[in-house]
Structures are given as structure tokens and as C-alpha cells.
Amino acid sequence: MRYLSTRGHDTGRSFTEVLLKGLADDGGLFLPETWPSLSREQIDSFTGRPYAEVAQAVVAPFIGDEIPADILREMCKAAYRRFAHPATAPLTQVGPTDWLLELSHGPTLAFKDFAMLLLGQLFEHVLGEKNERLTIVGATSGDTGAAAIEALRGLANVNVFILHPEGRVSETQRRMMTCVHEANIHNIAVQGTFDDCQALVKEMFADETFRAEIGMGAINSINWARIMAQAVYYFTSATSLGGPARAFSYVVPTGNFGDIFAGYVAKRMGLPMDVLCVATNANDILVRTLDAGTYLPQETVRTVSPSMDIQVSSNFERLISEALGRDSGAVAHLMRDLKQTGAFTLSDNILASIREEFAAYAASEPECESMMGRVCDLTGRLIDPHTAVGLVAAEKARASGRISGPAVTLSTAHPAKFPDAVEAATGKRPELPAGLQDLFEREERFSVLPNDLAIMKQHILSAS
Ligand SMILES: *Cc1c(COP(=O)(O)O)cnc(C)c1O
């Protein structure tokens, strides 16, 4: 499989190159040249198979012959062995035709473990073979950082710098990152928002000299390998509910458009799917874009679902590239508009083609809180605020007629990651699962830095 950039000037890349580079040289995001397709029979055969086996079958075509099948099998086994539930990604029914897909049984209690644990395996193998070192620099709104740190701690060939917005991640999220003491792990609290952190990482990437000097790689959801790994649970969930004979809508709590783009990938690979529904909190740039066609980042507002407090939704560029028929000149043009004017506008027919496959709804803070309360009252179940945003969107999609058949809402985090918000909404304080119960007694380690590119680069250079 070969990869090309959404902006057209970086082409013919191998999977390994794309894995290690993250962002393309022209600032675009990598996409496979063509979508591999799985037959009905192949998808059917996933029913009842262990998660790791389905994972291998789904990701193999994206890797091609770059990693031998038996090694890939062992990587998938090692990655998904670390989940606390025997089904890895179990489903629970929450309405007559509504299910939650529980993606919170990994070591850091959010869906990002699915991609990151596989990424850790891939990095270790590929860097070992090439005898190279990599410095990962990543921005996190809370969950990516913890998952990356957990997956990469102690690896010999990888140094990890994770930037989080100071005071804007929950204490549980922060401690999952800062209480890890392996020498290859470095945490930085940035005096700014998540979008500031992401902008710093993007600028460091854009600086070729700096990038070469530290051997910089990416673990943010711009990294293609993460998207690929996340396509897997769309297949396992659909087949355990009667797919591919039956098509589902998926409702996905969305920030950077990574997880929902993985659903789109599963669909392009042949999984029958109804609507893909974006769910956002008050940071509703994607809802506004799908409503009116203008992508206009605004000031980020703080919500109780901090992992989605995002106004610059990086992976949306991948969807735009698809909607524009991979016209890289047109994509580059829109991205130039965004840089120069702070916004871009999609033409009516492009917007219409996106709307055929995607819907988008936002949940306000009171709606999110009341959903947590209602689910608790009705079922005794505690859900996290991101999942609640998903359920609010699912309800709105049904009320407006956009979703009428069976639907799966992705439950992206464990309630114990956001105990204050959950307790405020339900009166019950969720407990951390076994293994994490001493988290608040552990010692933290992190640096606090201003939102300043030069200072950040200096810090990373001197520590790597
Ligand atoms: C990262 C995250 C999201 C958003 O996922 P994207 O891939 O950025 O759209 C939603 N919920 C939780 C809990 C997350 O950690």
C-alpha cells in the first residue's frame, strides 16, 4: 500500500514512512492511495472472532508486505491483551435500537488505548528493524497523552514529550500522564488551550531542521496508523449485532475528527453503514460547518467533556480531500484560505455530498449533564460526559429523523476519568478500577512552560 498527502506534494510513501513521519512534508495528512475492500464473506467471518484477530485482518491491507503476518498477529495480540474486558470492546443496549460501544476498558480508560497500544507495538518493531530512534511530540486534550505514555513508557527507541493545556484536563487525566516515571517520558503543562498545544506541535513539525535534529514523530490523530487501528471496532461491533446483513448508524463524540473518520474508513472498506453522526459539545465547529458550509474556528470554551474542547479539527482535512475527489490542489487552496483568512467555505455540492453520509449535533452543558443523570436514574449506570454528548446527539438525530434504524453510540471514556462532572450530574462518585486506585497517592512529574514556540523547542532539545 502506498500513501499520498491530502495536499498532493508528498506521494508514494510506504506504511512505515507514514507511521514514523505523522504529518506529510507539505503540511497535509496522509491517505492510502486507494481503499482496500473487504468482501461480505470476509466481514461475515469476523463474527465471534477474538478482537485481536479482527484487528489483524482489518489493518493488514494498510500495511501490505512491510510487516510479516506472523509478527503482526503477535503485535495485535500483545496490544489487545491489555484490555480488562474479555470482549475488548463490549456492547450494551441502552434503548430498543440503541447500543453503547464501550471503548473504555484499556489501561488509561479511554478509546485512545485501542490505537496507541498498537502504535507502541508498531514503533518498537519498525524502529528496532531500522535501528533508529524517534522523538514523539504530541499535544493532548487529556486522553491521547495518557494513552501514548502508557503505550510507549520504557521503550528503548522512543522519547516522548506530551503537551497538555495547564489546568484544562481533569486531575485523573493529568495524573495518568504525570505519575509515570520512566526516563523516556516528559510531560509539559502549557499555559494555554489545547488548540495552542496543537499549534505548537504543528509548528515544530513544520520546522524541518528542528524535526530532523530530534528525529520527530507524531502520535496525534493525524497519524494514519491510529485511524487505521480505530476502524477495527466498527467491524467488531457491527458483526456482533447482526452486520454486515444489517446496517447501523454510528454516533461518535468528536473533537479532532479522528475516531469518526475511522468509521468512514470502515465504510469505504465495505462495512454497510447508515449515518455517521458527529457529536460535539459547545465547541461545535463541525456542526456549524455541516450546517452552513463555513469552517470557522472560534475561541475554545471549557466544558465538562474536555477531550472535545477543540476548535481546529485536524482530521477534517481528510474528509474534505475525499469529498473533493482527492483534488489536492483544491484541498491546499482551502487550507491556504484557512491560514490567511481564518476560515474556508465548502461549495454547495461538496457540502451536500458530505451531508449524505454525515450528520452533526451539539450538546450543551445542561443537556450533557441531564443525560448523565437520566441514564443513571433509568439504568443505574454511570456514563462519562463525552459519552453523554454522544447520547444527546443520538437523541437529536432520532428526533429530527436523520437516524431511524439501529444505532451505536461510541462510549469513549470511563466515568472515573471525570469523577467531578459525573458526581455533579448524578450524585454518585465513580470509582477507579482496580490497578489505578492509588493514583492520587503517586508522585507527579511535569514541567510548566509558557505558550511560546522558542522556549518549547529549547526545552525539548535540551531534554532529548
Ligand atoms: C479524544 C477523545 C474524543 C474525540 O476523539 P477525536 O478522534 O479527536 O474526534 C472523544 N472522547 C474522548 C473521551 C476522547 O478522549
mmCIF file of C-alpha atoms and ligand atoms in Angstrom, residues 109-112 141-144 173 221 226-227 230 252-260 286 307-308 310 313 315 384 386-387 411-414 417-418, ligand 1:
data_model
loop_
_atom_site.group_PDB
_atom_site.id
_atom_site.type_symbol
_atom_site.label_atom_id
_atom_site.label_comp_id
_atom_site.label_asym_id
_atom_site.label_seq_id
_atom_site.Cartn_x
_atom_site.Cartn_y
_atom_site.Cartn_z
ATOM 1 C CA LEU A 109 -9.782 4.148 30.392
ATOM 2 C CA ALA A 110 -10.466 5.875 27.063
ATOM 3 C CA PHE A 111 -10.778 4.761 23.453
ATOM 4 C CA LYS A 112 -7.348 6.123 22.586
ATOM 5 C CA SER A 141 -6.625 17.417 25.473
ATOM 6 C CA GLY A 142 -6.241 14.742 28.139
ATOM 7 C CA ASP A 143 -6.649 11.225 26.840
ATOM 8 C CA THR A 144 -4.189 10.922 23.951
ATOM 9 C CA GLN A 173 -6.321 12.552 33.273
ATOM 10 C CA SER A 221 -4.663 11.508 15.424
ATOM 11 C CA ARG A 226 -4.154 5.478 14.616
ATOM 12 C CA ILE A 227 -7.089 5.941 12.282
ATOM 13 C CA GLN A 230 -9.705 2.572 15.162
ATOM 14 C CA VAL A 252 -19.281 9.495 17.596
ATOM 15 C CA PRO A 253 -18.232 12.062 20.225
ATOM 16 C CA THR A 254 -15.871 14.126 18.108
ATOM 17 C CA GLY A 255 -13.038 16.606 18.568
ATOM 18 C CA ASN A 256 -10.256 16.142 16.045
ATOM 19 C CA PHE A 257 -12.455 14.098 13.672
ATOM 20 C CA GLY A 258 -10.149 11.076 14.076
ATOM 21 C CA ASP A 259 -12.472 8.491 15.551
ATOM 22 C CA ILE A 260 -15.354 9.291 13.232
ATOM 23 C CA LEU A 286 -18.156 20.753 12.907
ATOM 24 C CA SER A 307 -11.220 15.887 25.419
ATOM 25 C CA MET A 308 -13.507 17.510 22.863
ATOM 26 C CA ILE A 310 -11.268 21.576 20.244
ATOM 27 C CA SER A 313 -10.442 19.659 13.866
ATOM 28 C CA ASN A 315 -8.639 15.206 10.521
ATOM 29 C CA ASP A 384 -18.781 9.799 31.292
ATOM 30 C CA HIS A 386 -18.151 12.517 26.411
ATOM 31 C CA THR A 387 -20.425 9.511 26.109
ATOM 32 C CA SER A 411 -18.693 5.363 24.702
ATOM 33 C CA THR A 412 -15.271 6.932 24.568
ATOM 34 C CA ALA A 413 -14.196 7.112 28.220
ATOM 35 C CA HIS A 414 -14.756 5.587 31.642
ATOM 36 C CA LYS A 417 -11.799 9.679 34.457
ATOM 37 C CA PHE A 418 -14.207 12.580 35.040
HETATM 38 C C1 LIG B 1 -10.128 12.122 22.047
HETATM 39 C C2 LIG B 1 -11.464 11.920 22.608
HETATM 40 C C3 LIG B 1 -12.613 12.213 21.854
HETATM 41 C C4 LIG B 1 -12.540 12.821 20.480
HETATM 42 O O1 LIG B 1 -11.948 11.960 19.541
HETATM 43 P P1 LIG B 1 -11.424 12.553 18.145
HETATM 44 O O2 LIG B 1 -10.754 11.402 17.474
HETATM 45 O O3 LIG B 1 -10.478 13.656 18.482
HETATM 46 O O4 LIG B 1 -12.610 13.040 17.423
HETATM 47 C C5 LIG B 1 -13.833 11.913 22.417
HETATM 48 N N1 LIG B 1 -13.945 11.400 23.657
HETATM 49 C C6 LIG B 1 -12.858 11.113 24.411
HETATM 50 C C7 LIG B 1 -13.036 10.569 25.769
HETATM 51 C C8 LIG B 1 -11.588 11.369 23.910
HETATM 52 O O5 LIG B 1 -10.511 11.084 24.653
#
